CSV table of N, CA and C and ligand atoms in Angstrom, one decimal:
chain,number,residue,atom,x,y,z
A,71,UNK,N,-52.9,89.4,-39.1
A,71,UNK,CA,-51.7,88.9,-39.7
A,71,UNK,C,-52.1,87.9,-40.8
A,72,UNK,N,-51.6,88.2,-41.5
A,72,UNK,CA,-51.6,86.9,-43.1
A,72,UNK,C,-50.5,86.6,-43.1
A,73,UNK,N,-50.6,85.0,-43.5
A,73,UNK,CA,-49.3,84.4,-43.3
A,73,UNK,C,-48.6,84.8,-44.4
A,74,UNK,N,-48.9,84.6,-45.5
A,74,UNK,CA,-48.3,84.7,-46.9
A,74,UNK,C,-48.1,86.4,-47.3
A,75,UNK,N,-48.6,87.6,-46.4
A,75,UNK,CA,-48.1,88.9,-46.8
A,75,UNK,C,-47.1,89.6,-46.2
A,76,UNK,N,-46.2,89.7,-47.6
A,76,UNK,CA,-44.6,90.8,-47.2
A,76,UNK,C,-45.2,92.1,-46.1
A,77,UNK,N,-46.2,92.8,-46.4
A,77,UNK,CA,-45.7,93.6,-45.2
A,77,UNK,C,-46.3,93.3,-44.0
A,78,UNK,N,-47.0,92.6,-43.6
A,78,UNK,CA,-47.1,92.0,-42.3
A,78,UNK,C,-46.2,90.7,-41.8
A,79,UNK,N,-45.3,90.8,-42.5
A,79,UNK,CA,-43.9,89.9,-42.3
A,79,UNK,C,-42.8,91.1,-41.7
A,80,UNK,N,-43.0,92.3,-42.5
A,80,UNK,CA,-41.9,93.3,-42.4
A,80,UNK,C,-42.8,94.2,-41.0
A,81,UNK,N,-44.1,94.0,-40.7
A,81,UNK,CA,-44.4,94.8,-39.1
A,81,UNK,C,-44.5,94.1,-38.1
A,82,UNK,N,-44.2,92.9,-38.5
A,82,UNK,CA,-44.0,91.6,-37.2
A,82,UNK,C,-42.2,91.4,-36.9
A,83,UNK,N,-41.5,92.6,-37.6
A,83,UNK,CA,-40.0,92.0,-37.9
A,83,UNK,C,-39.7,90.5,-38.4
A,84,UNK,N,-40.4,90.1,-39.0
A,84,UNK,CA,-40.3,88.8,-39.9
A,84,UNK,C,-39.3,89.0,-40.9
A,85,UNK,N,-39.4,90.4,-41.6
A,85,UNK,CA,-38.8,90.3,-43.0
A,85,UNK,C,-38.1,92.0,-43.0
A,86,UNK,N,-36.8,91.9,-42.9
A,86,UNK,CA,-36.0,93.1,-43.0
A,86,UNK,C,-36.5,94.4,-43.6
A,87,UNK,N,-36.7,95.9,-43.2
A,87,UNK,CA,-37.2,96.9,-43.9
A,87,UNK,C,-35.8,97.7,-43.5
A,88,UNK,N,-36.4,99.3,-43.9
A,88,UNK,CA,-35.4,100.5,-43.0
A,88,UNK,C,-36.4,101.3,-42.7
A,89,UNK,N,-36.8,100.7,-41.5
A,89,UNK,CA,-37.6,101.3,-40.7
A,89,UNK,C,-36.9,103.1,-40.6
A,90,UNK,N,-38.5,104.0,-40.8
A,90,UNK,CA,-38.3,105.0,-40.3
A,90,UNK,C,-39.2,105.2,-39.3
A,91,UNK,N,-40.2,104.7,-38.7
A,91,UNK,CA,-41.2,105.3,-37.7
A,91,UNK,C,-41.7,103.5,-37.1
A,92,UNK,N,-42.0,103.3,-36.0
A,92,UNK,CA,-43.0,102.5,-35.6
A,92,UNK,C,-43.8,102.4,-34.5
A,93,UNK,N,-45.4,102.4,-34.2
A,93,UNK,CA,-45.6,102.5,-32.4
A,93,UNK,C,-46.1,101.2,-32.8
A,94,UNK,N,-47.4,101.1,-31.8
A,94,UNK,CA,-48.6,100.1,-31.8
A,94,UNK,C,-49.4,100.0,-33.3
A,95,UNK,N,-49.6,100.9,-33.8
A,95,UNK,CA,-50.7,101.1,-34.8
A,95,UNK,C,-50.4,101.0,-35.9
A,96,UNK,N,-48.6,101.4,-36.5
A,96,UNK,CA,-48.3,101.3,-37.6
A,96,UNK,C,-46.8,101.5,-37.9
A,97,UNK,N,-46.3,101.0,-39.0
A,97,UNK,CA,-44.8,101.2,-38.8
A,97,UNK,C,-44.7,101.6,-40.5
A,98,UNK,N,-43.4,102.4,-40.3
A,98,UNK,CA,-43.2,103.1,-41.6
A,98,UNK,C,-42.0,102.9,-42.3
A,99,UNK,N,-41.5,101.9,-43.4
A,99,UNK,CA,-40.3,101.6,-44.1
A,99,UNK,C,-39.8,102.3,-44.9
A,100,UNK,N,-39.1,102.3,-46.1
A,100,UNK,CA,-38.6,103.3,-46.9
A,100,UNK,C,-38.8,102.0,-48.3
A,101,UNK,N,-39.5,102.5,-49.4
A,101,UNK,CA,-40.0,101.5,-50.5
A,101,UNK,C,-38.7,100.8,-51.2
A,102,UNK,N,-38.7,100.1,-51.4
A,102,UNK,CA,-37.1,99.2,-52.2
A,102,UNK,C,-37.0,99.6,-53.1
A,103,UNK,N,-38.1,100.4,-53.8
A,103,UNK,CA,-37.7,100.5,-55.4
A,103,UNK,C,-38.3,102.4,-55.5
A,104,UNK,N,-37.4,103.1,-54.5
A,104,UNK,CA,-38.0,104.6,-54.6
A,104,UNK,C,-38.0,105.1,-56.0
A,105,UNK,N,-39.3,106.3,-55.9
A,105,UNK,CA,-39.2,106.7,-57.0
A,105,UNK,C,-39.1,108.1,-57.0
A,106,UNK,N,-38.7,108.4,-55.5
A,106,UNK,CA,-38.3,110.2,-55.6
A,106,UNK,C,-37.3,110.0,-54.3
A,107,UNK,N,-36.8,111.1,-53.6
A,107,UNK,CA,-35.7,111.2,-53.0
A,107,UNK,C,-36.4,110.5,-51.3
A,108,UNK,N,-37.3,111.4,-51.0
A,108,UNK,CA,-37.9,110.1,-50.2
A,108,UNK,C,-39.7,109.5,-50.5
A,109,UNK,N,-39.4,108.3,-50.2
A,109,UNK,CA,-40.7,107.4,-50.5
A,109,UNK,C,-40.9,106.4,-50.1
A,110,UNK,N,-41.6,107.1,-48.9
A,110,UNK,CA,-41.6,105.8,-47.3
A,110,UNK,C,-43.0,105.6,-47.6
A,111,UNK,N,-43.0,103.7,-47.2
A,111,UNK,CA,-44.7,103.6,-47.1
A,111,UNK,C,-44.9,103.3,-46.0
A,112,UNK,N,-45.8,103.9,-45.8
A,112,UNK,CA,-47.0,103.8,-44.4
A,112,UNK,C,-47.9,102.9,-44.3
A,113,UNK,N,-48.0,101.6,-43.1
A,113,UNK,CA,-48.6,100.6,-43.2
A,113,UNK,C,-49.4,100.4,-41.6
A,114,UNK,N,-50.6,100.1,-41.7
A,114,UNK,CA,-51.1,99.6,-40.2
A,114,UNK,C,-50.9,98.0,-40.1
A,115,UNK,N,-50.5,97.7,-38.7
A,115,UNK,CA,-50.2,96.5,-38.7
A,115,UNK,C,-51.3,95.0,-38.5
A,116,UNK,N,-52.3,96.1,-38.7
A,116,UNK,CA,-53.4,94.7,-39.0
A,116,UNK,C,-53.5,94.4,-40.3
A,117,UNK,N,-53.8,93.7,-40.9
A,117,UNK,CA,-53.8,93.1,-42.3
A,117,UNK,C,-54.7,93.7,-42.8
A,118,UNK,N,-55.4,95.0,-43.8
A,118,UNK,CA,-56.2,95.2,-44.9
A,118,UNK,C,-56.1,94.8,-46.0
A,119,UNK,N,-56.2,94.3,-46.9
A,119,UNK,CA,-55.8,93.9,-48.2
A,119,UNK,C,-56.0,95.4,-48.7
A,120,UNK,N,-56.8,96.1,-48.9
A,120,UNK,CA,-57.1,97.6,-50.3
A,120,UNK,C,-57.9,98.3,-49.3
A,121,UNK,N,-58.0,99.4,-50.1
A,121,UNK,CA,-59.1,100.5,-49.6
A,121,UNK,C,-60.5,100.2,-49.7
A,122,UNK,N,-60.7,98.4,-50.3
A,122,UNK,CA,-62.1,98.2,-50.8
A,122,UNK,C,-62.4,97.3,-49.5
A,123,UNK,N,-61.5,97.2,-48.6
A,123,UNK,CA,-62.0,96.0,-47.4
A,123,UNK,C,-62.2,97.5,-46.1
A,124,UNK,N,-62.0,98.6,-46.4
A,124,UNK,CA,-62.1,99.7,-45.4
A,124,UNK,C,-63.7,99.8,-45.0
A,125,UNK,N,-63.7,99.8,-43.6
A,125,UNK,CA,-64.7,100.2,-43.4
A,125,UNK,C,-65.3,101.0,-42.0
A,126,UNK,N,-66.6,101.1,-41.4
A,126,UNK,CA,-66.8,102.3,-41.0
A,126,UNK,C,-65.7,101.5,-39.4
A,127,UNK,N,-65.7,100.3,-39.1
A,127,UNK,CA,-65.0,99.9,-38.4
A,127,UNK,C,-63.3,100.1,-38.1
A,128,UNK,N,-63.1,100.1,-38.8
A,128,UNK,CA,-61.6,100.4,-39.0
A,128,UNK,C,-60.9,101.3,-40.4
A,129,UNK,N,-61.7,102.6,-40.5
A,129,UNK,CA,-61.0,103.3,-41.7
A,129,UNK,C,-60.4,104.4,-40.1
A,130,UNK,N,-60.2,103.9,-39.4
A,130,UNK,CA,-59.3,105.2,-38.6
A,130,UNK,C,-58.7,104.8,-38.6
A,131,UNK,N,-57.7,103.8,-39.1
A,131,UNK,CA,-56.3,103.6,-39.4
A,131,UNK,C,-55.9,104.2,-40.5
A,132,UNK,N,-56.7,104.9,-41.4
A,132,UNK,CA,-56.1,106.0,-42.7
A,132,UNK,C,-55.7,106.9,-41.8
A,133,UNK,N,-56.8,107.7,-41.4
A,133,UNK,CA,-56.5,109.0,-40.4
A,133,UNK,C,-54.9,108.9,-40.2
A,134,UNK,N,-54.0,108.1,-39.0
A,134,UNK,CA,-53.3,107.6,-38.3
A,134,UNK,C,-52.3,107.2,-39.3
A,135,UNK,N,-52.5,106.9,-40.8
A,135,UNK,CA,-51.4,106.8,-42.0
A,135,UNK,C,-51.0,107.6,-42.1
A,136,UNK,N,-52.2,109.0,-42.3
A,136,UNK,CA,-52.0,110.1,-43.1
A,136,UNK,C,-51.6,111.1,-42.1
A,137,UNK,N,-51.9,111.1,-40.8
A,137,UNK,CA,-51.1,112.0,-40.2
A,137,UNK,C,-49.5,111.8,-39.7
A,138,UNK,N,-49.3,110.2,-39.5
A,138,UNK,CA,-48.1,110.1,-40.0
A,138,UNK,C,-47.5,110.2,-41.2
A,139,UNK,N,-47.6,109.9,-41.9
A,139,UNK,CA,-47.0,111.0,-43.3
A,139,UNK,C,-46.7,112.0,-43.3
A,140,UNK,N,-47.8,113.0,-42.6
A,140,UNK,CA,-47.9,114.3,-42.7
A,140,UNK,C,-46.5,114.6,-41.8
A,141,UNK,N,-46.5,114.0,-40.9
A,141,UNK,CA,-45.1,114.1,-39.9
A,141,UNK,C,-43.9,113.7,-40.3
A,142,UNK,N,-43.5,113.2,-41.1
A,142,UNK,CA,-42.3,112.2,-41.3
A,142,UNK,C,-42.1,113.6,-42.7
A,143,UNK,N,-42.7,114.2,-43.7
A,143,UNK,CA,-42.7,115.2,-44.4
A,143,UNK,C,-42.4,115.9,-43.9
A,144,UNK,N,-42.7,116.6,-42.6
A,144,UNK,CA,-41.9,117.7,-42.0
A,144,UNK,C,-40.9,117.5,-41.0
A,145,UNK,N,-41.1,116.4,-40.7
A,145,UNK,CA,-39.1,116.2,-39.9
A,145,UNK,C,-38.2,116.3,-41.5
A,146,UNK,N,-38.2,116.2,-42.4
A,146,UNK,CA,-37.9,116.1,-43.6
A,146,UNK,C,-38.0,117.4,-44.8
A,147,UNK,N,-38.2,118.4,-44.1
A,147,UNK,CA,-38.5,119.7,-44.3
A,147,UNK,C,-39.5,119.4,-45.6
A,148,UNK,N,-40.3,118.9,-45.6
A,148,UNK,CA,-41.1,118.5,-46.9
A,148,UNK,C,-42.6,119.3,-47.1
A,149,UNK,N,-42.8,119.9,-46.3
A,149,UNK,CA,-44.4,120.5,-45.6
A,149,UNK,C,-44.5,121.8,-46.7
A,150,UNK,N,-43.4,122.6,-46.6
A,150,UNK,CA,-43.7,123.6,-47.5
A,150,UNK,C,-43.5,123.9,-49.0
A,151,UNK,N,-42.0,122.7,-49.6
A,151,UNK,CA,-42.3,122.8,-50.9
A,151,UNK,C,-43.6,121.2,-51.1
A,152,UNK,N,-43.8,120.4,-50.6
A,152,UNK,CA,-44.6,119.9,-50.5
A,152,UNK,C,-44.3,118.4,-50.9
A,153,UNK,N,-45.6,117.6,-51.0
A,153,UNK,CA,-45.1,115.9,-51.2
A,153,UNK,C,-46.9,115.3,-52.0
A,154,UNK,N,-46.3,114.3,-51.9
A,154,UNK,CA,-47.8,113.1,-52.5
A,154,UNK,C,-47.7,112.0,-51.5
A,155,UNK,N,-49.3,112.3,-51.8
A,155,UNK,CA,-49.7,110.9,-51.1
A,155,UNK,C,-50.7,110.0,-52.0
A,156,UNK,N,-50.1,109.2,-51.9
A,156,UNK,CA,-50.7,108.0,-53.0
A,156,UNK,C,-51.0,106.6,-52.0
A,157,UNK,N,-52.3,106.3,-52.5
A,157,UNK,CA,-52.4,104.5,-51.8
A,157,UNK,C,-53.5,104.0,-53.6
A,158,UNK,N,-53.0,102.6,-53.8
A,158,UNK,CA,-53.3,101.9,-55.1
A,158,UNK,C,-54.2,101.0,-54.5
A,159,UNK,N,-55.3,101.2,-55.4
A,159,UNK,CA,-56.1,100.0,-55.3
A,159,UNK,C,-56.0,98.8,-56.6
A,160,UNK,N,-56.3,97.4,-56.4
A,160,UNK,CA,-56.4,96.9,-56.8
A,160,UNK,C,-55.6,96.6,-58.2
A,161,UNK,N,-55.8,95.7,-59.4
A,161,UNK,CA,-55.3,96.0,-60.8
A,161,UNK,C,-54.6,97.3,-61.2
A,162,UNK,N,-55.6,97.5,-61.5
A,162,UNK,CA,-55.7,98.7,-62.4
A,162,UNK,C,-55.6,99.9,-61.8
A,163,UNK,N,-55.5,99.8,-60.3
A,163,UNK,CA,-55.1,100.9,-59.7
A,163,UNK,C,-53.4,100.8,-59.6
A,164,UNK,N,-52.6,99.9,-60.2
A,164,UNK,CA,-51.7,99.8,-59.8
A,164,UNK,C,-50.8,98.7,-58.6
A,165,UNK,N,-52.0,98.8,-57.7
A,165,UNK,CA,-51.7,98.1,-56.1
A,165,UNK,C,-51.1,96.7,-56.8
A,166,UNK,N,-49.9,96.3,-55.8
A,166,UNK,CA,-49.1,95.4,-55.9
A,166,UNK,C,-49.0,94.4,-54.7
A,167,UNK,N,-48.9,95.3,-53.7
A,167,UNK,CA,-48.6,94.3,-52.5
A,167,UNK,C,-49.8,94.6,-51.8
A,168,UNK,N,-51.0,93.6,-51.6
A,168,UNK,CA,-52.4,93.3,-51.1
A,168,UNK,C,-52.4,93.5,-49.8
A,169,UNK,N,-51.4,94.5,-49.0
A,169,UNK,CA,-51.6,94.6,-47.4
A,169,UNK,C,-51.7,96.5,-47.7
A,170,UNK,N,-52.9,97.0,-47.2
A,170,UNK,CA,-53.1,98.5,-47.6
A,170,UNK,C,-51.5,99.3,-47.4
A,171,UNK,N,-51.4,100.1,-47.9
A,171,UNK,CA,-50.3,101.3,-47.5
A,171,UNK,C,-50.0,102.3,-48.0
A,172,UNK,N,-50.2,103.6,-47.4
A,172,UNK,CA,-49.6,104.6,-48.0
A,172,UNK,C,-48.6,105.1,-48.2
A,173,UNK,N,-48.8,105.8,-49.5
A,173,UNK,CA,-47.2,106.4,-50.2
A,173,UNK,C,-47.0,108.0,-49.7
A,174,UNK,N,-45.8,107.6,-49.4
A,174,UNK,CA,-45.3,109.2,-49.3
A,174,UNK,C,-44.3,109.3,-49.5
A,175,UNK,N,-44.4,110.7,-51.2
A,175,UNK,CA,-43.3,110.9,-52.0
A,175,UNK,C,-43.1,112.2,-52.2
A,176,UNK,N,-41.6,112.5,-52.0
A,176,UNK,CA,-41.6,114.1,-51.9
A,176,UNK,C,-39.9,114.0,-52.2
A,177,UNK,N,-39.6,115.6,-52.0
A,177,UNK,CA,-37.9,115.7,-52.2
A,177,UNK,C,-37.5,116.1,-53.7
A,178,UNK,N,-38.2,115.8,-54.8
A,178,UNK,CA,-38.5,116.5,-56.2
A,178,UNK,C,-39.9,116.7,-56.4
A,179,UNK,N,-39.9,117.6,-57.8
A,179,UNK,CA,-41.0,118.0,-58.5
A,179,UNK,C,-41.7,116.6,-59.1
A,180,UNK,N,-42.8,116.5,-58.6
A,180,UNK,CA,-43.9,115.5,-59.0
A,180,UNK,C,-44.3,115.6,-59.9
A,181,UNK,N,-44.7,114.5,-61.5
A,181,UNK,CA,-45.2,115.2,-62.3
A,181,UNK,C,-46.9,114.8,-62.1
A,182,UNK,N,-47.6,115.2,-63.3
A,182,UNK,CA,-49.1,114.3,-63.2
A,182,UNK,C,-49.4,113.1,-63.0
A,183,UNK,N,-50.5,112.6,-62.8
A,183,UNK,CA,-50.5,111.3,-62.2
A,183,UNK,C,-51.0,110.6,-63.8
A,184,UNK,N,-50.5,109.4,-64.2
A,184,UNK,CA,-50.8,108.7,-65.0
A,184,UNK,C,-51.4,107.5,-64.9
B,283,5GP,P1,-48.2,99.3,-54.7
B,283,5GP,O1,-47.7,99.1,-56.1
B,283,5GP,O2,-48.8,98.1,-54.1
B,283,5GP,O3,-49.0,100.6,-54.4
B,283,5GP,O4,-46.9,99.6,-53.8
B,283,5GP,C1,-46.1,98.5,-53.3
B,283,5GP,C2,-44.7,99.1,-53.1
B,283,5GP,O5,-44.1,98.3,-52.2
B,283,5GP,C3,-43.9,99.3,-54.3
B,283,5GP,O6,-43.5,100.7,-54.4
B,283,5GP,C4,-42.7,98.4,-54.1
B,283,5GP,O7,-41.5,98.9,-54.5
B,283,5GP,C5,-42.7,98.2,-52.5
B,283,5GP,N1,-42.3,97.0,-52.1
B,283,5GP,C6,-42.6,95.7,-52.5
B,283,5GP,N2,-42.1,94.8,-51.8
B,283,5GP,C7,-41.3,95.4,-50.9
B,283,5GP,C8,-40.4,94.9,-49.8
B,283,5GP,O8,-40.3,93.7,-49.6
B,283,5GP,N3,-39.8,95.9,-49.1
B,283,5GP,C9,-40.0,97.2,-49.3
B,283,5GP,N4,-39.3,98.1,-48.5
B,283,5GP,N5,-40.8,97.7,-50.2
B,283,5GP,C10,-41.4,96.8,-51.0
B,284,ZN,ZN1,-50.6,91.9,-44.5
């Protein structure tokens, strides 16, 4: 837990989400500013900052992102015309909020990634 990060505020119930999924390992919100019809992020509830603090210790909490994703897509009939998964690193990768999380965006046609 970091004191100062929104989503470890939002998996401690600190700070209001719309939860769609949560056990022990990770809990899954719906993004405040969607950019497709659904686009829930997927977060573990230990604090990562990026994909650059992963390591051989704890990268099984991707695994456990991505197969939740993969599940939440198909309660959502999303499996067959399909979806994205996106996680931002750093700057220039985009990344905004410094607690790791994956994206999962589906429900329209995706364009390229820019
Ligand atoms: P990033 O740009 O870091 O890959 O993605 C951060 C995402 O978190 C953005 O899509 C942004 O809309 C979302 N976000 C930021 N703050 C909050 C928040 O307080 N609640 C929710 N539900 N989403 C947030
Ligand atoms: Zn955090």
């Amino acid at each position: 837990m970091s004191s100062d990060c929104t989503f470890c505020k939002i998996s401690q119930h600190e700070l209001p989400a719309d939860i769609v999924y949560e056990d022990d390992d990770l809990i899954a919100f719906n993004d405040i500013g969607p950019q497709a019809p659904t686009h829930v992020l997927i977060i573990p509830k230990i604090h990562v900052p990026s994909v650059n603090e992963l390591t051989e210790d704890n990268c099984d909490l991707v695994s456990k992102l991505v197969l939740r994703a993969k599940a939440i897509a198909a309660e959502r009939g999303l499996a067959e015309p399909g979806y994205r998964l996106v996680m931002n690193c750093n700057a220039e990768g985009g990344q905004t909020v410094f607690h790791i999380h994956l994206h999962l965006l589906g429900g329209r046609q995706l364009k390229g990634m820019g």
